[in-house]
Short mmCIF file of N, CA and C in Angstrom, two decimals:
data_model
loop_
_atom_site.label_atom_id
_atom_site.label_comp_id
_atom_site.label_asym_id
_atom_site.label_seq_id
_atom_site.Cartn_x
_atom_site.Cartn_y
_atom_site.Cartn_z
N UNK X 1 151.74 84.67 141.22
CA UNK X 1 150.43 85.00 141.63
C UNK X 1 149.74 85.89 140.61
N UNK X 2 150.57 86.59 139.87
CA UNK X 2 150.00 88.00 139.05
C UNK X 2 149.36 87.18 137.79
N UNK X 3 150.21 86.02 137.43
CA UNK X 3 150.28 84.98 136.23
C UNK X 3 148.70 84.83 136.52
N UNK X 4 148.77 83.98 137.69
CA UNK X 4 147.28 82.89 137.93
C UNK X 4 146.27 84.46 137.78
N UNK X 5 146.35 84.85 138.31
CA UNK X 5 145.00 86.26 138.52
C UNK X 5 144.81 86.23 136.81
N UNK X 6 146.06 86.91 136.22
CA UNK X 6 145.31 87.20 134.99
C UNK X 6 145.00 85.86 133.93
N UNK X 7 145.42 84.41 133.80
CA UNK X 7 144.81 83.35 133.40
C UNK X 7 143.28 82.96 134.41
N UNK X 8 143.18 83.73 135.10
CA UNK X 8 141.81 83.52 135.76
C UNK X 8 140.83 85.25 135.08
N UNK X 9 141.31 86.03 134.86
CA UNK X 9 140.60 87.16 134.41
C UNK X 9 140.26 86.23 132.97
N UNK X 10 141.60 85.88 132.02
CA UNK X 10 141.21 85.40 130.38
C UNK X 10 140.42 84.56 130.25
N UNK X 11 140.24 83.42 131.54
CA UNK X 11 139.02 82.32 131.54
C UNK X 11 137.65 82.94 131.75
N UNK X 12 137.73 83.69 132.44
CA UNK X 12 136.67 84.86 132.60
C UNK X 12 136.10 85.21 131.89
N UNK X 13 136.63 86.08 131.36
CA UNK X 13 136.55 86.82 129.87
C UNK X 13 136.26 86.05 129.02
N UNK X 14 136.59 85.09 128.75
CA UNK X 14 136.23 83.88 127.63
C UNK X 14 134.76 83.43 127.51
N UNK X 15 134.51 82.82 128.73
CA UNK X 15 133.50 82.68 129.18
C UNK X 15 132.02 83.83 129.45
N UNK X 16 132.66 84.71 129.50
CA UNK X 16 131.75 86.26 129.69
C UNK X 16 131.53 86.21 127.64
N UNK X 17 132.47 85.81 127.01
CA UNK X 17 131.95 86.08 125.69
C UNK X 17 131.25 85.65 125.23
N UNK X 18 131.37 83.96 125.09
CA UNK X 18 130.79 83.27 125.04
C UNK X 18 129.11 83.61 125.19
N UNK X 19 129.28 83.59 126.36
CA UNK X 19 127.73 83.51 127.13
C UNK X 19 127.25 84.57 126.42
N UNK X 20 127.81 85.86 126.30
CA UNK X 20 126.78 87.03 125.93
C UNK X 20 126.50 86.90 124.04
N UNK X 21 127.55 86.34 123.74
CA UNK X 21 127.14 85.74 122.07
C UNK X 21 125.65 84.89 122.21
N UNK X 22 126.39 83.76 123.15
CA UNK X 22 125.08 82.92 123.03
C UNK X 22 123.83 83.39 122.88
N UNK X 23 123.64 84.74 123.87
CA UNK X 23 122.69 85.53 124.12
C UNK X 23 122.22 86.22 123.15
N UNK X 24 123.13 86.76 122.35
CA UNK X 24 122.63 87.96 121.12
C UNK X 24 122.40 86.59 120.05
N UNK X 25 122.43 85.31 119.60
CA UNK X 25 122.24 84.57 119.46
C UNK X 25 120.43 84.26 119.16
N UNK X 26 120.39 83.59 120.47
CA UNK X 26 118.73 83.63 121.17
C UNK X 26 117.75 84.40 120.82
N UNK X 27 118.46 85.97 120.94
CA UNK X 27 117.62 86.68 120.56
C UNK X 27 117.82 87.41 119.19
N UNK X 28 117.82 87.26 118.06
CA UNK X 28 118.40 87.49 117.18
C UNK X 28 116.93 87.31 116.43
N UNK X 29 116.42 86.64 116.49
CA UNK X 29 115.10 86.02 115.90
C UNK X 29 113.63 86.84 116.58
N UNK X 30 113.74 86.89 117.89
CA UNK X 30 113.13 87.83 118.68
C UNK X 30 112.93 89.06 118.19
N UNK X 31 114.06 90.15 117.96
CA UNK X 31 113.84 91.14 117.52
C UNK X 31 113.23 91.45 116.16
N UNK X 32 113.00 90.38 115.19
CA UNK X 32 112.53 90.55 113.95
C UNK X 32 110.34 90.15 114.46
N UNK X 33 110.69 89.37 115.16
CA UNK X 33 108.96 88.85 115.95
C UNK X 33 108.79 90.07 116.45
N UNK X 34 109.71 91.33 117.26
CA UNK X 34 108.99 92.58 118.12
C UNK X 34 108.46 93.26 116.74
N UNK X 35 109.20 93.28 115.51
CA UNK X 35 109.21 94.16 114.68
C UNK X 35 107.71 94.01 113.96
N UNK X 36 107.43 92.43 113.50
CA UNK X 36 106.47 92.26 112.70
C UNK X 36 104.90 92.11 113.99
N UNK X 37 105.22 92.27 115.15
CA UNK X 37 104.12 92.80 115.89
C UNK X 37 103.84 94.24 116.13
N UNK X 38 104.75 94.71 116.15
CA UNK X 38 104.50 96.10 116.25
C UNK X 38 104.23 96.70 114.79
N UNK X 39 104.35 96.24 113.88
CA UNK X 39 103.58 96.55 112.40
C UNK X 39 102.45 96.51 112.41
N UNK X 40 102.43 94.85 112.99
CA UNK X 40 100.55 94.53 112.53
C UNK X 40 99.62 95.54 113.85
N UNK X 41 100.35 95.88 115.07
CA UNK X 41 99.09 96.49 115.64
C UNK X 41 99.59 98.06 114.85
N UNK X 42 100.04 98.41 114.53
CA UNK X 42 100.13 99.76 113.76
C UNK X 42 99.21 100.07 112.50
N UNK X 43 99.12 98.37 111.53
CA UNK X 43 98.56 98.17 110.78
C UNK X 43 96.86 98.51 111.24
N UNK X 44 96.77 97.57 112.33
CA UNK X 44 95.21 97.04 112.95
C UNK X 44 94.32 99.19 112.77
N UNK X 45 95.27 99.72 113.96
CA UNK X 45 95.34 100.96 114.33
C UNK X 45 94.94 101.44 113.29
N UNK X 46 95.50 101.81 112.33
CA UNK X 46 95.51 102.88 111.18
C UNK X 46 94.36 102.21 110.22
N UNK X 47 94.14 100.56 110.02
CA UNK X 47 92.46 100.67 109.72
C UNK X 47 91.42 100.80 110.08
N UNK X 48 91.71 100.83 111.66
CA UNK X 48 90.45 101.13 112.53
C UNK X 48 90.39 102.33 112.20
N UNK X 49 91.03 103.73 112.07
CA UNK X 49 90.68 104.81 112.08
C UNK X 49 90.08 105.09 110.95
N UNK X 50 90.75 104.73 109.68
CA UNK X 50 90.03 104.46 108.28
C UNK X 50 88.87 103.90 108.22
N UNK X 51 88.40 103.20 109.01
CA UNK X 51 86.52 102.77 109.47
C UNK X 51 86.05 103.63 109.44
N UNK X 52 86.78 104.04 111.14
CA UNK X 52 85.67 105.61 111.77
C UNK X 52 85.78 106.78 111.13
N UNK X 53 86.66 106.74 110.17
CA UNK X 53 86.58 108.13 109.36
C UNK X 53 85.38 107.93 108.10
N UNK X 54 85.08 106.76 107.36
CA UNK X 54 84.61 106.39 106.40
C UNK X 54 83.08 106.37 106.88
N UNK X 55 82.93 105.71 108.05
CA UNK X 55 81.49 105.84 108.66
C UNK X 55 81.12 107.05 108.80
N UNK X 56 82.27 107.90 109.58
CA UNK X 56 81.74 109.32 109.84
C UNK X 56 81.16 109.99 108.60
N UNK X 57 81.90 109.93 107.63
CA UNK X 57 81.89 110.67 106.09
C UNK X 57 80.71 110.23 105.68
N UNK X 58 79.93 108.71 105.74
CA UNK X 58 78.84 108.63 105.48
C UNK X 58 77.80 108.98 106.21
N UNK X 59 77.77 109.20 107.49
CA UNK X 59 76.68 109.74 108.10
C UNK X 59 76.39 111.11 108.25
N UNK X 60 77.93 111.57 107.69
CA UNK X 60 78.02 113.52 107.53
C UNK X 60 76.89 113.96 106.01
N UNK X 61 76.84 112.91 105.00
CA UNK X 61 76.46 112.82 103.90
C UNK X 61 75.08 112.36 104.01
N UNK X 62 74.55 111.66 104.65
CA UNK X 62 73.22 111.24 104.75
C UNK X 62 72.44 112.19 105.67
N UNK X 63 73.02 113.14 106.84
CA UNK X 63 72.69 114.00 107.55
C UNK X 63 72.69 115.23 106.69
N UNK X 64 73.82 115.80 105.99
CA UNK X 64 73.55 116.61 104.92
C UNK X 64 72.01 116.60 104.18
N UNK X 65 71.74 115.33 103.22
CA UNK X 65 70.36 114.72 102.21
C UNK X 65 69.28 115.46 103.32
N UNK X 66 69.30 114.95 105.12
CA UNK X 66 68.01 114.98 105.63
C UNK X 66 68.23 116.60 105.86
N UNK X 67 69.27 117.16 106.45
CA UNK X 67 68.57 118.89 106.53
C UNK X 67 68.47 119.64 105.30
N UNK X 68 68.45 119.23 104.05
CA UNK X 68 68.58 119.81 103.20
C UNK X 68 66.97 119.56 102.31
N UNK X 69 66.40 118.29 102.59
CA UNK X 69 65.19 117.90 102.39
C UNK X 69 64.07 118.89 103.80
N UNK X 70 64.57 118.90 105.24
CA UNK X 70 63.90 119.54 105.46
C UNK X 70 63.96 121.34 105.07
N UNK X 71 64.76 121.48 104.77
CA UNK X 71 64.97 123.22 104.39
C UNK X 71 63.62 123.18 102.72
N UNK X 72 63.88 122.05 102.17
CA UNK X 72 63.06 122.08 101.04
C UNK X 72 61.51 122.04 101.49
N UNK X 73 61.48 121.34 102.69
CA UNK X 73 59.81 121.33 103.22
C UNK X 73 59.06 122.52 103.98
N UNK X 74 60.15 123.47 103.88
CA UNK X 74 60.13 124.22 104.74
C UNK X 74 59.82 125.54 104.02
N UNK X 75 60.42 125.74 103.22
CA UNK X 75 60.58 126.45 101.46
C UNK X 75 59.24 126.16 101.30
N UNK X 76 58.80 124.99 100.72
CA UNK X 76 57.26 124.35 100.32
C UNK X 76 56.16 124.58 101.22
N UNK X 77 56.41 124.64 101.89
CA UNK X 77 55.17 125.62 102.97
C UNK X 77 54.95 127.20 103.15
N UNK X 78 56.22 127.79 103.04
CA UNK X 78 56.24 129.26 102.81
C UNK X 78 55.95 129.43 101.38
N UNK X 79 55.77 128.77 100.55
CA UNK X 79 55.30 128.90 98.64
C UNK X 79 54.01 128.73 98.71
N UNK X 80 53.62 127.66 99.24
CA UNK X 80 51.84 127.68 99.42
C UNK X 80 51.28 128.73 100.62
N UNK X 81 52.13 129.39 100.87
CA UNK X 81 51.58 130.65 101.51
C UNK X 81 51.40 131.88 101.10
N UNK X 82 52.37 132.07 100.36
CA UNK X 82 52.58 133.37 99.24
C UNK X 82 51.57 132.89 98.12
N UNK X 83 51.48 131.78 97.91
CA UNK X 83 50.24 131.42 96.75
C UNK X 83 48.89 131.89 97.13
N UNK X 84 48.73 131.54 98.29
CA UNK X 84 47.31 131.56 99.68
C UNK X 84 46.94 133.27 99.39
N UNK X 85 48.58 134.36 99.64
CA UNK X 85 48.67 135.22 99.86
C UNK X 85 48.31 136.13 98.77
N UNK X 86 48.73 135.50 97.12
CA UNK X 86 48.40 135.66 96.12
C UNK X 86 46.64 135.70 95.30
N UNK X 87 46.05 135.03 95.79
CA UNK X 87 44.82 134.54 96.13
C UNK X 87 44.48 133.69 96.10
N UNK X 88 43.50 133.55 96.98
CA UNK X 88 42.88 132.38 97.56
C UNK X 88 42.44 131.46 96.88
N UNK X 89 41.52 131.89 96.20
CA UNK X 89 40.80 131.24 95.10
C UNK X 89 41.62 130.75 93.33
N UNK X 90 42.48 131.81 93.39
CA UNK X 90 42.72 131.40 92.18
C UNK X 90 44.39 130.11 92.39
N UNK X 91 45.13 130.28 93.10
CA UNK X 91 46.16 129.54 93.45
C UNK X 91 45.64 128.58 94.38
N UNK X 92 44.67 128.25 95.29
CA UNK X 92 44.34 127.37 95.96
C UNK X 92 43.53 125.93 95.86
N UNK X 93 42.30 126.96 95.89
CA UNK X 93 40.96 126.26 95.36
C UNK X 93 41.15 125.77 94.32
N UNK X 94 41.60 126.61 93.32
CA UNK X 94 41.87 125.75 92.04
C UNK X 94 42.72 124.54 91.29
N UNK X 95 43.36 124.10 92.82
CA UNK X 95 43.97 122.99 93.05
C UNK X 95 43.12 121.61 93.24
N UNK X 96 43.19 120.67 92.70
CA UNK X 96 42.29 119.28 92.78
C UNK X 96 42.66 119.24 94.15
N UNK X 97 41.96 118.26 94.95
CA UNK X 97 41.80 117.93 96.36
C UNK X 97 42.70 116.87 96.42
N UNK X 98 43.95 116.52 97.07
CA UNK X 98 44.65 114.98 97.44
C UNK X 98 45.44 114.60 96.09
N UNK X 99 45.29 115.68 94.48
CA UNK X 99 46.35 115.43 94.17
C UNK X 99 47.47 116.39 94.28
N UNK X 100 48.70 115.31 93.65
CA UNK X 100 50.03 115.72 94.20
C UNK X 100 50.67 117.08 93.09
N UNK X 101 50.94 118.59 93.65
CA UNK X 101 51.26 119.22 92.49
C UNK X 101 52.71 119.57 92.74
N UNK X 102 53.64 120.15 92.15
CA UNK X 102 54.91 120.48 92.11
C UNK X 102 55.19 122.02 92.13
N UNK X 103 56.15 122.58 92.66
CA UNK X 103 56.07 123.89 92.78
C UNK X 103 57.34 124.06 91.73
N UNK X 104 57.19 125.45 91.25
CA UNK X 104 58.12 125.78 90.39
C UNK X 104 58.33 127.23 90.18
N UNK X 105 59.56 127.80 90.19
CA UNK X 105 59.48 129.48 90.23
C UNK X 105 60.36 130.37 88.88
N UNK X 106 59.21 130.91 88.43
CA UNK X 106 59.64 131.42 86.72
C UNK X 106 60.20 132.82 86.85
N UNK X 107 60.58 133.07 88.17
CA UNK X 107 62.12 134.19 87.91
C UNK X 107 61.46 134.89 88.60
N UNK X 108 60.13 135.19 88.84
CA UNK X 108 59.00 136.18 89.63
C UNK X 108 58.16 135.80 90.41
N UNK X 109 57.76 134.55 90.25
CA UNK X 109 56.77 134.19 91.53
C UNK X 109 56.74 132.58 91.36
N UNK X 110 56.50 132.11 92.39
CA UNK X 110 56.33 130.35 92.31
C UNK X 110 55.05 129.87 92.07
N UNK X 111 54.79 129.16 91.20
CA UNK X 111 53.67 128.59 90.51
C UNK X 111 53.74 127.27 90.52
N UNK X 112 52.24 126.65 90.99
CA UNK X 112 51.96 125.31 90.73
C UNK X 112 52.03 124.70 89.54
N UNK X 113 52.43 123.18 88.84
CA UNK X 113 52.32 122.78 87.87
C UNK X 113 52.38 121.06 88.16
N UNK X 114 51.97 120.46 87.18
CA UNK X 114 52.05 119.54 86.95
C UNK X 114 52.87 118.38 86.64
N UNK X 115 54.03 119.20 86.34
CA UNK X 115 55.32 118.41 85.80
C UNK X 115 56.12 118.49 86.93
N UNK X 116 56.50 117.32 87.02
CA UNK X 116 57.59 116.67 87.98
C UNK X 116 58.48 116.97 88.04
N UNK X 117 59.10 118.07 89.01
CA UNK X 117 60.51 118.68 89.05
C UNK X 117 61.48 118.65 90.04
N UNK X 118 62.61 118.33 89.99
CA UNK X 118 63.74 118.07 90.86
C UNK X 118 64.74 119.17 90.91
N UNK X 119 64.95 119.52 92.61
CA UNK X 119 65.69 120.69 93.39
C UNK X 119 67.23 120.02 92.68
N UNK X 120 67.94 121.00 92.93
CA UNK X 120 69.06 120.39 92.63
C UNK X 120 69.81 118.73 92.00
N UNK X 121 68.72 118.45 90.81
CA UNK X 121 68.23 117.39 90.15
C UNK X 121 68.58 115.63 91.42
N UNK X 122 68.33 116.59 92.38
CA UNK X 122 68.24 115.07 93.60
C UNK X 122 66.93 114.87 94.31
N UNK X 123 66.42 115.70 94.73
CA UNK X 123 65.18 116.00 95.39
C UNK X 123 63.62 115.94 95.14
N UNK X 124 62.89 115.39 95.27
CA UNK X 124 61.59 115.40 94.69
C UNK X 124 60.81 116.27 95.78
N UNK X 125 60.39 117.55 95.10
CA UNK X 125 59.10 117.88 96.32
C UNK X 125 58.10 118.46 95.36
N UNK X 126 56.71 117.39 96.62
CA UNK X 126 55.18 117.63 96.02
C UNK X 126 54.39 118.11 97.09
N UNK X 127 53.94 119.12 96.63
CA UNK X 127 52.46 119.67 97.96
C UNK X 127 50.98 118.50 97.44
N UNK X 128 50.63 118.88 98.26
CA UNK X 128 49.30 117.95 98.72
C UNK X 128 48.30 118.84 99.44
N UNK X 129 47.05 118.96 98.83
CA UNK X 129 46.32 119.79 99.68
C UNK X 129 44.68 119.06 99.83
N UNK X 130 44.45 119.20 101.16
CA UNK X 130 43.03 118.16 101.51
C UNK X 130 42.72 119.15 102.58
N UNK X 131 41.33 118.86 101.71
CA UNK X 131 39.83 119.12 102.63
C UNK X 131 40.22 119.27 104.15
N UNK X 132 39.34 119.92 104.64
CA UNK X 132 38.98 119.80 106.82
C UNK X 132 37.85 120.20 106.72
N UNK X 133 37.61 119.48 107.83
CA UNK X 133 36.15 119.18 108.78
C UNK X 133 36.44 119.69 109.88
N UNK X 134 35.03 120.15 110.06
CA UNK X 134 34.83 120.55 111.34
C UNK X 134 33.30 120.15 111.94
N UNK X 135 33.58 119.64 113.39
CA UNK X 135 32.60 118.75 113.90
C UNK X 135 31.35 119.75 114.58
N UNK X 136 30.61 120.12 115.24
CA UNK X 136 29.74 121.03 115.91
C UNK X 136 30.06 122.09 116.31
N UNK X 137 30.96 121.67 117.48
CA UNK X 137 32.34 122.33 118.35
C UNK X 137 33.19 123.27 117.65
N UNK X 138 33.23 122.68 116.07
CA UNK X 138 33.97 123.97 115.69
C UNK X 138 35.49 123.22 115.57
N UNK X 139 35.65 121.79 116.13
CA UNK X 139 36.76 121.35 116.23
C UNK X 139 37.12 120.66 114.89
N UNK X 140 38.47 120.65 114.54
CA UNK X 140 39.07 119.65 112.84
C UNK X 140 38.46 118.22 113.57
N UNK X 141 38.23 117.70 112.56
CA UNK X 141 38.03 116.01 112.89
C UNK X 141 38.79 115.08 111.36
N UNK X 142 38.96 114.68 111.10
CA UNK X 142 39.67 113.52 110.43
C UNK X 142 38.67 113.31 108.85
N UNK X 143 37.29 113.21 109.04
CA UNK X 143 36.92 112.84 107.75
C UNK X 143 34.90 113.49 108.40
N UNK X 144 34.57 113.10 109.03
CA UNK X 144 32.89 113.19 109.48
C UNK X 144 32.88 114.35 110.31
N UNK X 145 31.74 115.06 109.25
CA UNK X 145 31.43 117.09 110.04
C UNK X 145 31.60 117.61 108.70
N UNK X 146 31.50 118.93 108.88
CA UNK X 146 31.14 119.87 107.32
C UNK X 146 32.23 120.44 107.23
N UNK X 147 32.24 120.79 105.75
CA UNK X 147 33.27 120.75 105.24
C UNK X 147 34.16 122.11 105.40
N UNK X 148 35.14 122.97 106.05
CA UNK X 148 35.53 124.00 106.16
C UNK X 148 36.09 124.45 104.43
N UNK X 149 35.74 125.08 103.87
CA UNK X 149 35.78 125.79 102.36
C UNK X 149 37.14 126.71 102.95
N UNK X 150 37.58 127.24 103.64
CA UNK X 150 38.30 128.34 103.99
C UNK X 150 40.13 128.05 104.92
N UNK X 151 39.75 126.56 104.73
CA UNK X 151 41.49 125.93 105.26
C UNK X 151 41.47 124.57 104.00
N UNK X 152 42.10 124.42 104.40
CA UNK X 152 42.89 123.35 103.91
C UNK X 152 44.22 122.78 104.59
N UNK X 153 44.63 121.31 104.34
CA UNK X 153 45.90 120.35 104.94
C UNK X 153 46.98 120.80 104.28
N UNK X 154 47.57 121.18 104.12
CA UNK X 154 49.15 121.58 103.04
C UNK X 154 49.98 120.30 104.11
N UNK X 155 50.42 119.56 102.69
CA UNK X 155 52.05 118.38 102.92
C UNK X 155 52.33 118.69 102.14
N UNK X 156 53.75 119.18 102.30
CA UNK X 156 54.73 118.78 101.65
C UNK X 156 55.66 117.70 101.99
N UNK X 157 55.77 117.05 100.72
CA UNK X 157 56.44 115.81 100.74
C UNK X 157 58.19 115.78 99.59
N UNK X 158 59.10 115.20 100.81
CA UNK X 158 60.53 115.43 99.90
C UNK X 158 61.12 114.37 99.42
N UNK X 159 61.25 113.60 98.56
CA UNK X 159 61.67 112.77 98.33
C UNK X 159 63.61 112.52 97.76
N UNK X 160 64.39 111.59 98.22
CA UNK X 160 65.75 111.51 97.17
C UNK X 160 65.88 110.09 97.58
N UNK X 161 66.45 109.79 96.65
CA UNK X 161 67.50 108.42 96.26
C UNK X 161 68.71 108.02 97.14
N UNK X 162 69.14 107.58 97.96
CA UNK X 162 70.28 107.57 98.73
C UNK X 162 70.91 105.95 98.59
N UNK X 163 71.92 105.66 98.07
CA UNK X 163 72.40 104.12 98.20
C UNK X 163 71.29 102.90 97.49
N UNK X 164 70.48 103.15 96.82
CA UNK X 164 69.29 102.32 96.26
C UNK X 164 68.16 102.41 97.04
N UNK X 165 68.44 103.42 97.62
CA UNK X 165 67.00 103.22 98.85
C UNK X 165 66.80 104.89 98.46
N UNK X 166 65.04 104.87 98.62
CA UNK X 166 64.82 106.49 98.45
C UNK X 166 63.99 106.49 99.77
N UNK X 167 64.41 108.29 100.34
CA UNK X 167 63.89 108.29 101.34
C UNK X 167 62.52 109.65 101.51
N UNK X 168 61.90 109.54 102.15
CA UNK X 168 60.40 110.41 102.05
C UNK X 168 60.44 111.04 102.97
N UNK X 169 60.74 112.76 103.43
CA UNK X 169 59.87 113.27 104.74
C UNK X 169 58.90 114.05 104.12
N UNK X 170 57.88 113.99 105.15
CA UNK X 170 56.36 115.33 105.01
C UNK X 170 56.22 116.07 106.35
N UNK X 171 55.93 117.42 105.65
CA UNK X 171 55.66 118.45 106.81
C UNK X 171 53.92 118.58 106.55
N UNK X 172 53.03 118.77 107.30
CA UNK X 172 52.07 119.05 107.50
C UNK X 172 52.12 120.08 108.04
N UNK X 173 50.69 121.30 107.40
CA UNK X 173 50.27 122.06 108.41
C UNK X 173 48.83 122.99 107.30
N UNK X 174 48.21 123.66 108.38
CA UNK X 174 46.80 124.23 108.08
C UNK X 174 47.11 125.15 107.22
N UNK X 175 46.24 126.05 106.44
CA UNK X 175 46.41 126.87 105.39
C UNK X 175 45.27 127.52 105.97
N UNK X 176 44.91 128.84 105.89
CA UNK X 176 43.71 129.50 106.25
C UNK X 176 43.65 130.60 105.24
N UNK X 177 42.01 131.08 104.64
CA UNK X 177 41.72 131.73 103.90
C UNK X 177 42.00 133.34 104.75
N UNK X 178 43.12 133.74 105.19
CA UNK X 178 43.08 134.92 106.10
C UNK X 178 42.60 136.24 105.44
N UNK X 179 42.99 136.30 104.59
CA UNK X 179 42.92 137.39 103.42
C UNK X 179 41.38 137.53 102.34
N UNK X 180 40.89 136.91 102.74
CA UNK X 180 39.38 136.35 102.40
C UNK X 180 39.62 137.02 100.71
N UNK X 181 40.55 136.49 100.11
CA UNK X 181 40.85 136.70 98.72
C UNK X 181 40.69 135.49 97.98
#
């Protein structure tokens, strides 16, 4: 009886080997397919983030260009004020009407000129100064009414180059003869 039990355990056993070979077998090929999927979404993963990092970096850089153009428009309006402040007549008035002049500062004070000059050789900024009207009322109007001698339009305008494309902001605002200088 002890005989048969254990020629029935060795058929067993035989068979238990078998089968579980067969098995590591089967899957033998499997485990190299888990491997080269779990690469490629690791792969997928790690260029998606390399996108959103690359996009980010460019829009950190193009957001940089725009507050840095407005800090320059901003600059350019406080210069035609100290000019205003400087006098009236001789830094103002003596500016052509609607053309474009350039500001520039010779170690002591900022002075208008003619020549085309670039902030941190990226930047273009030009003031602009035009006429106002005023209608009966006393109110600005656009072009028809007499002519106010004692304000003026101040734009400043910023210009840079970004990717082949250049981009333009303008600040507007009034200038007043306060100082009747």
């Amino acid at each position: 009886m002890v005989r048969a039990f254990s020629k029935l355990i060795s058929f067993m056993s035989k068979f238990t080997k078998i089968k579980l070979i067969s098995n590591i077998k089967k899957t033998d090929g499997f485990a190299l397919v888990e491997a080269v999927i779990a690469t490629s979404v690791c792969l997928v993963v790690t260029l998606s983030l390399m996108l959103v990092f690359s996009n980010i970096l460019k829009l950190s850089t193009a957001n940089t260009a725009k507050v840095q153009a407005t800090f320059l428009e901003e600059e350019g309006q406080e210069v035609v004020r100290v000019m205003r402040d400087n006098g009236w007549t001789a830094q103002i008035v003596s500016q052509s009407v609607n053309t474009p002049f350039y500001l520039t500062f010779d170690g002591a004070t900022w002075k208008a000129t003619t020549t085309n000059t670039f902030v941190d050789g990226t930047f273009e900024r030009k003031v602009t100064l035009g006429n106002v009207y005023r209608n009966n009322a006393q109110n600005i109007v656009s072009s028809e009414g007499t002519l106010d001698a004692n304000i003026r339009l101040v734009t400043v305008s910023v210009s840079w180059s970004s990717n082949g494309a250049t981009t333009t902001r303008s600040l507007s605002t009034y200038l007043t003869n306060i100082f009747n200088n």
